[in-house]
Amino acid sequence: MSLWQRPLEILQAIAERRINRFRVNSLKGFVSLFLAGTMLSVALAACSGGEGGSSSTETPSASPVAASKSNVELTLVSFAVTKAAHEAIIPKFVEQWKKDHNQTVTFKQSYGGFGFQNRAVIDGLGADVVYLALAGDTTKIEKAGLIQSGWEKEVPNNGIVSKSVAAIITRPGNPKGVKTWEDLVTKNVKLITADPKTSGIAKWNFLALWNSIIKTGGDEAKATEFVTKVYNNVPILTKDAREATDAFAKQGQGDVLINYENEVILAQQKGEKVDYVIPDVNISIDNPIAVVDKNVDKHGTREVAEGFVKFLYTPEAQQEFIKLGFRPVDETLAQTKEVTDKFPKVQTLGTVQDFGGWEEIDKKFFADGGVFDKIQAQKKR
């Protein structure tokens, strides 16, 4: 029996566990907006009886079976903040596919925290396409035997369909005058961040700090020294990004918080006043997309799944990601006035590939006994 067909009692239990996990007191300002994507997915799941930790949308008459000649259903699994973009993109794709192939495409969609989504797919959620926040999570689905190796070479830009950079969120008016990563040390700034051993965004935070030294000519010894000093100014390491944001914005702890630029832009679009800076030396926060080979072959949906993935790289689709605060992967779009006005220029941009990919990064920095553990041990002395 598929996850979509499990009894209502099981789905309700899952939803309750996820709701208990993420339930917080009434949050104001930036906290509520930062959590909007994740809380939206939980709320929808609770209302509809869908997967805990994710929301799903499906066509009543559709079912995950092999595609018919005139009608095909596609299951998309993604991280929460992409939902708004897909709501605009999917109708355009459906219209274009109908015109070119005379097939009606319907979508079943699941949105939630990126750590939950990849586990749900591995556990049986029948995704045809996965669009996740970390390539490392996609690799885990590959290792589970659902995606063929080399998936990132089958589409443009190594499978990356949207991207962002790291932003330093400050107190109103930026009283510490933070402009660079180095200011976190030289100006005795207290940083709030999550633990990269338990949080995906915290891994990006760590890499942004490390990258700032390597990209400016420093070696690994200098990078270790700098990052150690920064973490010496971290009063608490929270379990996840939610707790980090809560500590900063609700409890008033720390001077700065690191977050994704797209999250900050989304908050501003919702009317919140958020002061932030984009350091000139930064890390490219890349979000990959992949066809789930085992599932599309089972469902008979490979052609339409691959067509949808390719459509996401078109200027028409990329514009929707831009509206949501993601930087475009299309270089032509990146040079337009709309984009240059919206996104501060980054002088020096590092990538995950610079550090050998996620498997090497996790092994070197975040595995037990890795660089981060050594930095933490040094901090305790």
mmCIF file of C-alpha atoms in Angstrom:
data_model
loop_
_atom_site.group_PDB
_atom_site.id
_atom_site.type_symbol
_atom_site.label_atom_id
_atom_site.label_comp_id
_atom_site.label_asym_id
_atom_site.label_seq_id
_atom_site.Cartn_x
_atom_site.Cartn_y
_atom_site.Cartn_z
ATOM 1 C CA MET A 1 0.000 0.000 0.000
ATOM 2 C CA SER A 2 1.431 3.424 -0.959
ATOM 3 C CA LEU A 3 1.814 6.344 1.459
ATOM 4 C CA TRP A 4 -1.012 8.095 -0.402
ATOM 5 C CA GLN A 5 -3.389 5.225 0.464
ATOM 6 C CA ARG A 6 -2.589 4.635 4.130
ATOM 7 C CA PRO A 7 -5.493 4.643 6.586
ATOM 8 C CA LEU A 8 -6.647 7.986 7.910
ATOM 9 C CA GLU A 9 -5.703 7.033 11.471
ATOM 10 C CA ILE A 10 -2.023 6.633 10.562
ATOM 11 C CA LEU A 11 -1.930 9.896 8.631
ATOM 12 C CA GLN A 12 -3.571 11.742 11.524
ATOM 13 C CA ALA A 13 -1.039 10.318 13.958
ATOM 14 C CA ILE A 14 1.812 11.431 11.741
ATOM 15 C CA ALA A 15 0.317 14.891 11.444
ATOM 16 C CA GLU A 16 -0.080 15.163 15.235
ATOM 17 C CA ARG A 17 3.549 14.200 15.812
ATOM 18 C CA ARG A 18 4.716 16.772 13.292
ATOM 19 C CA ILE A 19 2.436 19.452 14.712
ATOM 20 C CA ASN A 20 3.685 18.776 18.261
ATOM 21 C CA ARG A 21 7.210 18.972 17.072
ATOM 22 C CA PHE A 22 6.809 22.329 15.354
ATOM 23 C CA ARG A 23 4.179 23.964 17.584
ATOM 24 C CA VAL A 24 5.379 27.263 18.967
ATOM 25 C CA ASN A 25 3.815 30.200 20.721
ATOM 26 C CA SER A 26 2.512 33.051 18.642
ATOM 27 C CA LEU A 27 5.500 34.452 16.771
ATOM 28 C CA LYS A 28 5.677 37.959 15.490
ATOM 29 C CA GLY A 29 7.521 39.743 12.779
ATOM 30 C CA PHE A 30 10.293 37.957 10.990
ATOM 31 C CA VAL A 31 9.953 34.718 12.958
ATOM 32 C CA SER A 32 6.481 34.031 11.585
ATOM 33 C CA LEU A 33 7.584 34.710 8.036
ATOM 34 C CA PHE A 34 10.707 32.617 8.316
ATOM 35 C CA LEU A 35 8.543 29.711 9.459
ATOM 36 C CA ALA A 36 5.774 30.306 6.938
ATOM 37 C CA GLY A 37 6.847 27.595 4.509
ATOM 38 C CA THR A 38 7.226 24.863 7.113
ATOM 39 C CA MET A 39 4.155 25.767 9.150
ATOM 40 C CA LEU A 40 2.044 26.021 5.990
ATOM 41 C CA SER A 41 2.926 22.465 5.080
ATOM 42 C CA VAL A 42 2.029 21.198 8.559
ATOM 43 C CA ALA A 43 -1.247 23.072 8.616
ATOM 44 C CA LEU A 44 -2.326 21.766 5.239
ATOM 45 C CA ALA A 45 -1.406 18.246 6.242
ATOM 46 C CA ALA A 46 -3.485 18.553 9.395
ATOM 47 C CA CYS A 47 -6.479 19.896 7.487
ATOM 48 C CA SER A 48 -6.387 17.405 4.661
ATOM 49 C CA GLY A 49 -5.171 14.311 6.460
ATOM 50 C CA GLY A 50 -2.052 14.310 4.273
ATOM 51 C CA GLU A 51 1.533 13.429 5.087
ATOM 52 C CA GLY A 52 2.832 14.765 8.372
ATOM 53 C CA GLY A 53 5.343 17.516 7.808
ATOM 54 C CA SER A 54 4.278 18.029 4.223
ATOM 55 C CA SER A 55 1.266 19.262 2.301
ATOM 56 C CA SER A 56 -0.149 17.578 -0.740
ATOM 57 C CA THR A 57 -2.446 18.607 -3.545
ATOM 58 C CA GLU A 58 -4.023 16.064 -5.835
ATOM 59 C CA THR A 59 -6.640 15.817 -8.533
ATOM 60 C CA PRO A 60 -9.601 13.804 -7.142
ATOM 61 C CA SER A 61 -9.917 11.509 -10.149
ATOM 62 C CA ALA A 62 -6.211 10.925 -10.573
ATOM 63 C CA SER A 63 -4.218 7.989 -9.245
ATOM 64 C CA PRO A 64 -0.491 7.111 -9.353
ATOM 65 C CA VAL A 65 -0.689 4.555 -12.121
ATOM 66 C CA ALA A 66 0.937 4.347 -15.509
ATOM 67 C CA ALA A 67 0.074 7.337 -17.669
ATOM 68 C CA SER A 68 -2.690 6.963 -20.210
ATOM 69 C CA LYS A 69 -2.286 8.343 -23.684
ATOM 70 C CA SER A 70 -4.473 11.383 -23.060
ATOM 71 C CA ASN A 71 -3.969 11.938 -19.328
ATOM 72 C CA VAL A 72 -0.925 11.742 -17.072
ATOM 73 C CA GLU A 73 -0.352 12.515 -13.411
ATOM 74 C CA LEU A 74 2.960 13.706 -12.011
ATOM 75 C CA THR A 75 3.968 13.673 -8.346
ATOM 76 C CA LEU A 76 6.246 16.525 -7.299
ATOM 77 C CA VAL A 77 8.001 16.566 -3.913
ATOM 78 C CA SER A 78 9.705 19.802 -2.916
ATOM 79 C CA PHE A 79 10.757 21.959 0.021
ATOM 80 C CA ALA A 80 8.171 24.304 1.468
ATOM 81 C CA VAL A 81 9.177 27.744 0.182
ATOM 82 C CA THR A 82 8.952 26.688 -3.486
ATOM 83 C CA LYS A 83 5.181 26.187 -3.303
ATOM 84 C CA ALA A 84 4.330 29.738 -4.393
ATOM 85 C CA ALA A 85 6.580 29.511 -7.443
ATOM 86 C CA HIS A 86 5.134 26.167 -8.506
ATOM 87 C CA GLU A 87 1.597 27.506 -8.200
ATOM 88 C CA ALA A 88 2.513 29.922 -10.987
ATOM 89 C CA ILE A 89 4.762 27.613 -13.013
ATOM 90 C CA ILE A 90 2.676 24.428 -13.155
ATOM 91 C CA PRO A 91 -0.333 25.899 -15.036
ATOM 92 C CA LYS A 92 2.035 27.306 -17.659
ATOM 93 C CA PHE A 93 3.706 23.915 -18.088
ATOM 94 C CA VAL A 94 0.358 22.106 -18.266
ATOM 95 C CA GLU A 95 -0.813 24.480 -20.989
ATOM 96 C CA GLN A 96 2.393 24.109 -22.996
ATOM 97 C CA TRP A 97 2.457 20.312 -22.670
ATOM 98 C CA LYS A 98 -1.163 20.052 -23.788
ATOM 99 C CA LYS A 99 -0.362 22.179 -26.825
ATOM 100 C CA ASP A 100 2.762 20.204 -27.786
ATOM 101 C CA HIS A 101 1.708 16.646 -26.840
ATOM 102 C CA ASN A 102 -2.087 16.709 -26.624
ATOM 103 C CA GLN A 103 -1.855 15.271 -23.097
ATOM 104 C CA THR A 104 -3.519 16.631 -19.986
ATOM 105 C CA VAL A 105 -1.082 16.701 -17.062
ATOM 106 C CA THR A 106 -2.280 16.830 -13.473
ATOM 107 C CA PHE A 107 0.013 17.262 -10.482
ATOM 108 C CA LYS A 108 0.084 15.741 -7.045
ATOM 109 C CA GLN A 109 2.301 17.969 -4.896
ATOM 110 C CA SER A 110 3.963 17.534 -1.502
ATOM 111 C CA TYR A 111 5.766 20.358 0.300
ATOM 112 C CA GLY A 112 7.612 20.317 3.603
ATOM 113 C CA GLY A 113 10.912 20.656 5.395
ATOM 114 C CA PHE A 114 13.725 19.437 3.164
ATOM 115 C CA GLY A 115 15.011 16.954 5.747
ATOM 116 C CA PHE A 116 11.580 15.335 5.947
ATOM 117 C CA GLN A 117 10.907 15.260 2.232
ATOM 118 C CA ASN A 118 13.872 13.139 1.183
ATOM 119 C CA ARG A 119 13.145 10.629 3.949
ATOM 120 C CA ALA A 120 9.504 10.440 2.865
ATOM 121 C CA VAL A 121 10.552 9.584 -0.704
ATOM 122 C CA ILE A 122 12.961 6.925 0.513
ATOM 123 C CA ASP A 123 10.223 5.483 2.729
ATOM 124 C CA GLY A 124 7.797 5.143 -0.177
ATOM 125 C CA LEU A 125 6.316 8.504 -1.157
ATOM 126 C CA GLY A 126 5.956 7.966 -4.915
ATOM 127 C CA ALA A 127 7.660 11.102 -6.213
ATOM 128 C CA ASP A 128 8.284 11.377 -9.943
ATOM 129 C CA VAL A 129 10.316 14.563 -9.466
ATOM 130 C CA VAL A 130 12.194 15.765 -6.370
ATOM 131 C CA TYR A 131 13.265 19.366 -5.953
ATOM 132 C CA LEU A 132 15.177 19.625 -2.679
ATOM 133 C CA ALA A 133 17.226 22.207 -0.792
ATOM 134 C CA LEU A 134 20.436 20.177 -0.637
ATOM 135 C CA ALA A 135 22.080 18.018 -3.291
ATOM 136 C CA GLY A 136 23.159 15.792 -0.420
ATOM 137 C CA ASP A 137 19.513 14.906 0.234
ATOM 138 C CA THR A 138 19.039 13.992 -3.425
ATOM 139 C CA THR A 139 22.148 11.823 -3.222
ATOM 140 C CA LYS A 140 20.581 9.934 -0.305
ATOM 141 C CA ILE A 141 17.613 9.086 -2.539
ATOM 142 C CA GLU A 142 20.091 7.952 -5.194
ATOM 143 C CA LYS A 143 21.853 5.694 -2.686
ATOM 144 C CA ALA A 144 18.490 4.215 -1.759
ATOM 145 C CA GLY A 145 18.290 2.957 -5.349
ATOM 146 C CA LEU A 146 15.547 5.276 -6.572
ATOM 147 C CA ILE A 147 17.614 7.665 -8.716
ATOM 148 C CA GLN A 148 20.248 6.589 -11.215
ATOM 149 C CA SER A 149 23.778 7.874 -10.720
ATOM 150 C CA GLY A 150 24.725 10.836 -12.878
ATOM 151 C CA TRP A 151 21.325 12.501 -12.422
ATOM 152 C CA GLU A 152 22.956 15.917 -12.102
ATOM 153 C CA LYS A 153 24.405 15.617 -15.626
ATOM 154 C CA GLU A 154 21.044 14.971 -17.285
ATOM 155 C CA VAL A 155 19.890 18.604 -16.999
ATOM 156 C CA PRO A 156 21.616 21.997 -17.213
ATOM 157 C CA ASN A 157 23.746 23.540 -14.471
ATOM 158 C CA ASN A 158 24.542 20.226 -12.726
ATOM 159 C CA GLY A 159 20.901 19.806 -11.764
ATOM 160 C CA ILE A 160 20.690 23.134 -9.912
ATOM 161 C CA VAL A 161 17.418 24.880 -10.784
ATOM 162 C CA SER A 162 17.410 27.729 -8.230
ATOM 163 C CA LYS A 163 19.935 29.296 -5.904
ATOM 164 C CA SER A 164 20.432 31.800 -3.134
ATOM 165 C CA VAL A 165 23.274 33.177 -0.987
ATOM 166 C CA ALA A 166 23.867 33.679 2.717
ATOM 167 C CA ALA A 167 22.585 36.857 4.357
ATOM 168 C CA ILE A 168 23.601 38.349 7.696
ATOM 169 C CA ILE A 169 20.499 39.641 9.472
ATOM 170 C CA THR A 170 21.238 42.424 11.950
ATOM 171 C CA ARG A 171 19.390 44.302 14.624
ATOM 172 C CA PRO A 172 17.458 47.351 13.316
ATOM 173 C CA GLY A 173 19.860 49.958 11.996
ATOM 174 C CA ASN A 174 22.776 47.498 12.133
ATOM 175 C CA PRO A 175 24.188 48.977 15.375
ATOM 176 C CA LYS A 176 27.323 46.787 15.218
ATOM 177 C CA GLY A 177 28.093 48.006 11.698
ATOM 178 C CA VAL A 178 28.431 44.479 10.318
ATOM 179 C CA LYS A 179 29.317 44.400 6.604
ATOM 180 C CA THR A 180 31.627 41.394 6.201
ATOM 181 C CA TRP A 181 32.154 37.972 7.719
ATOM 182 C CA GLU A 182 35.335 39.281 9.358
ATOM 183 C CA ASP A 183 33.226 41.766 11.325
ATOM 184 C CA LEU A 184 31.741 38.855 13.234
ATOM 185 C CA VAL A 185 35.134 38.520 14.931
ATOM 186 C CA THR A 186 36.695 41.990 14.884
ATOM 187 C CA LYS A 187 33.585 43.725 16.235
ATOM 188 C CA ASN A 188 32.880 41.132 18.917
ATOM 189 C CA VAL A 189 29.528 40.201 17.409
ATOM 190 C CA LYS A 190 27.370 37.528 19.012
ATOM 191 C CA LEU A 191 26.072 35.180 16.303
ATOM 192 C CA ILE A 192 22.965 33.040 16.557
ATOM 193 C CA THR A 193 23.072 29.898 14.426
ATOM 194 C CA ALA A 194 21.969 26.297 14.548
ATOM 195 C CA ASP A 195 24.180 23.252 14.937
ATOM 196 C CA PRO A 196 25.431 21.985 11.534
ATOM 197 C CA LYS A 197 25.335 18.474 12.942
ATOM 198 C CA THR A 198 21.544 18.713 13.094
ATOM 199 C CA SER A 199 20.526 21.525 10.726
ATOM 200 C CA GLY A 200 20.794 21.896 6.961
ATOM 201 C CA ILE A 201 20.890 25.699 6.946
ATOM 202 C CA ALA A 202 23.605 25.613 9.603
ATOM 203 C CA LYS A 203 25.805 23.622 7.214
ATOM 204 C CA TRP A 204 25.500 26.462 4.711
ATOM 205 C CA ASN A 205 26.309 28.956 7.483
ATOM 206 C CA PHE A 206 29.484 27.082 8.358
ATOM 207 C CA LEU A 207 30.536 26.819 4.712
ATOM 208 C CA ALA A 208 29.928 30.535 4.177
ATOM 209 C CA LEU A 209 32.302 31.338 7.029
ATOM 210 C CA TRP A 210 34.938 28.838 5.919
ATOM 211 C CA ASN A 211 34.641 29.920 2.283
ATOM 212 C CA SER A 212 35.190 33.585 3.221
ATOM 213 C CA ILE A 213 38.761 32.786 4.232
ATOM 214 C CA ILE A 214 39.625 30.294 1.494
ATOM 215 C CA LYS A 215 38.329 32.600 -1.263
ATOM 216 C CA THR A 216 40.432 35.509 0.008
ATOM 217 C CA GLY A 217 43.723 33.633 -0.043
ATOM 218 C CA GLY A 218 43.726 31.981 3.356
ATOM 219 C CA ASP A 219 44.674 28.366 3.910
ATOM 220 C CA GLU A 220 42.816 25.763 5.944
ATOM 221 C CA ALA A 221 44.743 26.612 9.115
ATOM 222 C CA LYS A 222 43.630 30.233 8.840
ATOM 223 C CA ALA A 223 40.082 29.175 8.018
ATOM 224 C CA THR A 224 40.002 26.924 11.075
ATOM 225 C CA GLU A 225 41.294 29.746 13.265
ATOM 226 C CA PHE A 226 38.716 32.201 11.953
ATOM 227 C CA VAL A 227 35.730 29.877 12.181
ATOM 228 C CA THR A 228 36.778 28.855 15.695
ATOM 229 C CA LYS A 229 36.754 32.518 16.756
ATOM 230 C CA VAL A 230 33.305 33.002 15.247
ATOM 231 C CA TYR A 231 31.866 29.998 17.066
ATOM 232 C CA ASN A 232 33.434 31.230 20.286
ATOM 233 C CA ASN A 233 30.985 34.135 19.881
ATOM 234 C CA VAL A 234 27.985 31.834 19.452
ATOM 235 C CA PRO A 235 26.188 31.874 22.815
ATOM 236 C CA ILE A 236 23.966 28.905 21.937
ATOM 237 C CA LEU A 237 23.864 26.318 19.164
ATOM 238 C CA THR A 238 20.224 25.573 18.471
ATOM 239 C CA LYS A 239 18.925 22.295 17.076
ATOM 240 C CA ASP A 240 17.514 23.797 13.910
ATOM 241 C CA ALA A 241 16.871 27.027 12.012
ATOM 242 C CA ARG A 242 13.480 27.500 13.664
ATOM 243 C CA GLU A 243 15.013 27.594 17.121
ATOM 244 C CA ALA A 244 17.831 29.878 15.928
ATOM 245 C CA THR A 245 15.344 32.369 14.491
ATOM 246 C CA ASP A 246 13.218 32.146 17.624
ATOM 247 C CA ALA A 247 16.240 32.862 19.828
ATOM 248 C CA PHE A 248 17.248 35.872 17.715
ATOM 249 C CA ALA A 249 13.925 37.501 16.885
ATOM 250 C CA LYS A 250 11.672 36.493 19.770
ATOM 251 C CA GLN A 251 14.060 36.101 22.682
ATOM 252 C CA GLY A 252 16.392 38.909 21.615
ATOM 253 C CA GLN A 253 19.581 36.864 21.831
ATOM 254 C CA GLY A 254 22.655 37.749 19.798
ATOM 255 C CA ASP A 255 23.564 40.581 17.454
ATOM 256 C CA VAL A 256 23.169 38.812 14.107
ATOM 257 C CA LEU A 257 21.575 35.754 12.516
ATOM 258 C CA ILE A 258 22.603 34.036 9.272
ATOM 259 C CA ASN A 259 19.782 33.056 6.918
ATOM 260 C CA TYR A 260 19.043 32.455 3.234
ATOM 261 C CA GLU A 261 18.691 35.621 1.171
ATOM 262 C CA ASN A 262 15.466 34.338 -0.400
ATOM 263 C CA GLU A 263 13.880 33.960 3.047
ATOM 264 C CA VAL A 264 14.751 37.580 3.866
ATOM 265 C CA ILE A 265 13.337 38.840 0.569
ATOM 266 C CA LEU A 266 10.148 36.855 1.128
ATOM 267 C CA ALA A 267 9.799 38.425 4.577
ATOM 268 C CA GLN A 268 10.173 41.894 3.106
ATOM 269 C CA GLN A 269 7.591 41.113 0.418
ATOM 270 C CA LYS A 270 5.184 40.274 3.226
ATOM 271 C CA GLY A 271 5.711 43.726 4.721
ATOM 272 C CA GLU A 272 8.283 42.942 7.394
ATOM 273 C CA LYS A 273 11.223 45.263 7.987
ATOM 274 C CA VAL A 274 14.383 43.150 8.064
ATOM 275 C CA ASP A 275 17.827 44.711 8.120
ATOM 276 C CA TYR A 276 20.456 42.575 6.456
ATOM 277 C CA VAL A 277 23.710 42.597 4.479
ATOM 278 C CA ILE A 278 24.977 40.331 1.703
ATOM 279 C CA PRO A 279 28.749 39.898 2.154
ATOM 280 C CA ASP A 280 30.851 40.369 -0.996
ATOM 281 C CA VAL A 281 32.437 36.952 -0.437
ATOM 282 C CA ASN A 282 29.651 34.396 -0.268
ATOM 283 C CA ILE A 283 28.565 30.809 -0.869
ATOM 284 C CA SER A 284 26.139 29.731 -3.594
ATOM 285 C CA ILE A 285 23.237 27.960 -1.887
ATOM 286 C CA ASP A 286 22.142 25.606 -4.660
ATOM 287 C CA ASN A 287 18.849 23.726 -4.913
ATOM 288 C CA PRO A 288 18.840 20.626 -7.180
ATOM 289 C CA ILE A 289 16.092 18.899 -9.109
ATOM 290 C CA ALA A 290 16.001 15.288 -10.267
ATOM 291 C CA VAL A 291 13.729 12.727 -11.889
ATOM 292 C CA VAL A 292 13.135 9.718 -9.612
ATOM 293 C CA ASP A 293 13.987 7.025 -12.136
ATOM 294 C CA LYS A 294 12.509 4.018 -10.366
ATOM 295 C CA ASN A 295 9.181 5.743 -9.837
ATOM 296 C CA VAL A 296 8.764 7.278 -13.300
ATOM 297 C CA ASP A 297 9.473 3.904 -14.902
ATOM 298 C CA LYS A 298 6.895 2.323 -12.607
ATOM 299 C CA HIS A 299 4.300 5.040 -13.281
ATOM 300 C CA GLY A 300 5.024 5.433 -16.985
ATOM 301 C CA THR A 301 5.706 9.144 -16.504
ATOM 302 C CA ARG A 302 9.325 9.537 -17.593
ATOM 303 C CA GLU A 303 8.637 11.675 -20.664
ATOM 304 C CA VAL A 304 6.446 14.209 -18.878
ATOM 305 C CA ALA A 305 8.680 14.254 -15.770
ATOM 306 C CA GLU A 306 11.749 15.038 -17.854
ATOM 307 C CA GLY A 307 9.724 17.629 -19.768
ATOM 308 C CA PHE A 308 8.685 19.341 -16.544
ATOM 309 C CA VAL A 309 12.263 19.448 -15.236
ATOM 310 C CA LYS A 310 13.473 21.019 -18.479
ATOM 311 C CA PHE A 311 10.627 23.546 -18.351
ATOM 312 C CA LEU A 312 11.852 24.810 -14.959
ATOM 313 C CA TYR A 313 15.018 26.074 -16.653
ATOM 314 C CA THR A 314 13.124 28.217 -19.153
ATOM 315 C CA PRO A 315 13.123 32.006 -18.666
ATOM 316 C CA GLU A 316 9.369 31.860 -18.097
ATOM 317 C CA ALA A 317 9.767 29.522 -15.116
ATOM 318 C CA GLN A 318 12.916 31.174 -13.811
ATOM 319 C CA GLN A 319 11.043 34.475 -13.570
ATOM 320 C CA GLU A 320 8.740 32.908 -10.980
ATOM 321 C CA PHE A 321 11.708 31.819 -8.862
ATOM 322 C CA ILE A 322 13.102 35.345 -9.079
ATOM 323 C CA LYS A 323 9.816 36.761 -7.776
ATOM 324 C CA LEU A 324 10.114 34.442 -4.782
ATOM 325 C CA GLY A 325 13.612 35.711 -3.946
ATOM 326 C CA PHE A 326 15.765 33.034 -5.583
ATOM 327 C CA ARG A 327 18.637 34.079 -7.818
ATOM 328 C CA PRO A 328 18.274 32.803 -11.404
ATOM 329 C CA VAL A 329 20.489 30.079 -12.849
ATOM 330 C CA ASP A 330 19.906 31.564 -16.307
ATOM 331 C CA GLU A 331 22.899 33.868 -16.908
ATOM 332 C CA THR A 332 20.995 36.000 -19.409
ATOM 333 C CA LEU A 333 18.304 36.705 -16.842
ATOM 334 C CA ALA A 334 20.972 37.347 -14.213
ATOM 335 C CA GLN A 335 22.165 40.357 -16.229
ATOM 336 C CA THR A 336 18.757 42.006 -16.544
ATOM 337 C CA LYS A 337 18.022 45.217 -14.651
ATOM 338 C CA GLU A 338 15.213 43.506 -12.730
ATOM 339 C CA VAL A 339 17.670 41.019 -11.261
ATOM 340 C CA THR A 340 20.606 43.376 -10.681
ATOM 341 C CA ASP A 341 18.281 45.794 -8.879
ATOM 342 C CA LYS A 342 16.782 43.039 -6.749
ATOM 343 C CA PHE A 343 19.938 41.173 -5.736
ATOM 344 C CA PRO A 344 23.129 42.795 -4.414
ATOM 345 C CA LYS A 345 26.188 41.853 -6.446
ATOM 346 C CA VAL A 346 28.473 39.224 -4.928
ATOM 347 C CA GLN A 347 32.113 39.764 -5.850
ATOM 348 C CA THR A 348 33.447 36.301 -4.984
ATOM 349 C CA LEU A 349 31.145 33.287 -4.934
ATOM 350 C CA GLY A 350 32.136 29.847 -3.699
ATOM 351 C CA THR A 351 30.305 26.608 -4.506
ATOM 352 C CA VAL A 352 29.903 23.179 -2.983
ATOM 353 C CA GLN A 353 31.983 21.822 -5.871
ATOM 354 C CA ASP A 354 34.918 23.911 -4.639
ATOM 355 C CA PHE A 355 34.972 21.678 -1.573
ATOM 356 C CA GLY A 356 34.513 18.342 -3.345
ATOM 357 C CA GLY A 357 30.733 17.990 -3.185
ATOM 358 C CA TRP A 358 28.419 17.186 -0.291
ATOM 359 C CA GLU A 359 29.723 13.707 0.396
ATOM 360 C CA GLU A 360 33.240 15.043 0.902
ATOM 361 C CA ILE A 361 31.965 18.073 2.833
ATOM 362 C CA ASP A 362 29.956 15.967 5.269
ATOM 363 C CA LYS A 363 32.861 13.615 5.803
ATOM 364 C CA LYS A 364 35.423 16.366 6.334
ATOM 365 C CA PHE A 365 33.458 18.940 8.280
ATOM 366 C CA PHE A 366 30.389 17.427 9.907
ATOM 367 C CA ALA A 367 31.055 13.726 10.544
ATOM 368 C CA ASP A 368 31.977 12.640 14.056
ATOM 369 C CA GLY A 369 35.540 13.752 14.708
ATOM 370 C CA GLY A 370 35.468 16.154 11.758
ATOM 371 C CA VAL A 371 36.491 19.806 11.593
ATOM 372 C CA PHE A 372 33.383 21.105 13.332
ATOM 373 C CA ASP A 373 33.779 18.721 16.265
ATOM 374 C CA LYS A 374 37.400 19.812 16.633
ATOM 375 C CA ILE A 375 36.351 23.462 16.621
ATOM 376 C CA GLN A 376 33.774 22.778 19.289
ATOM 377 C CA ALA A 377 36.332 20.920 21.385
ATOM 378 C CA GLN A 378 38.670 23.914 21.109
ATOM 379 C CA LYS A 379 35.849 26.219 22.154
ATOM 380 C CA LYS A 380 35.324 24.330 25.391
ATOM 381 C CA ARG A 381 38.908 24.751 26.577
#
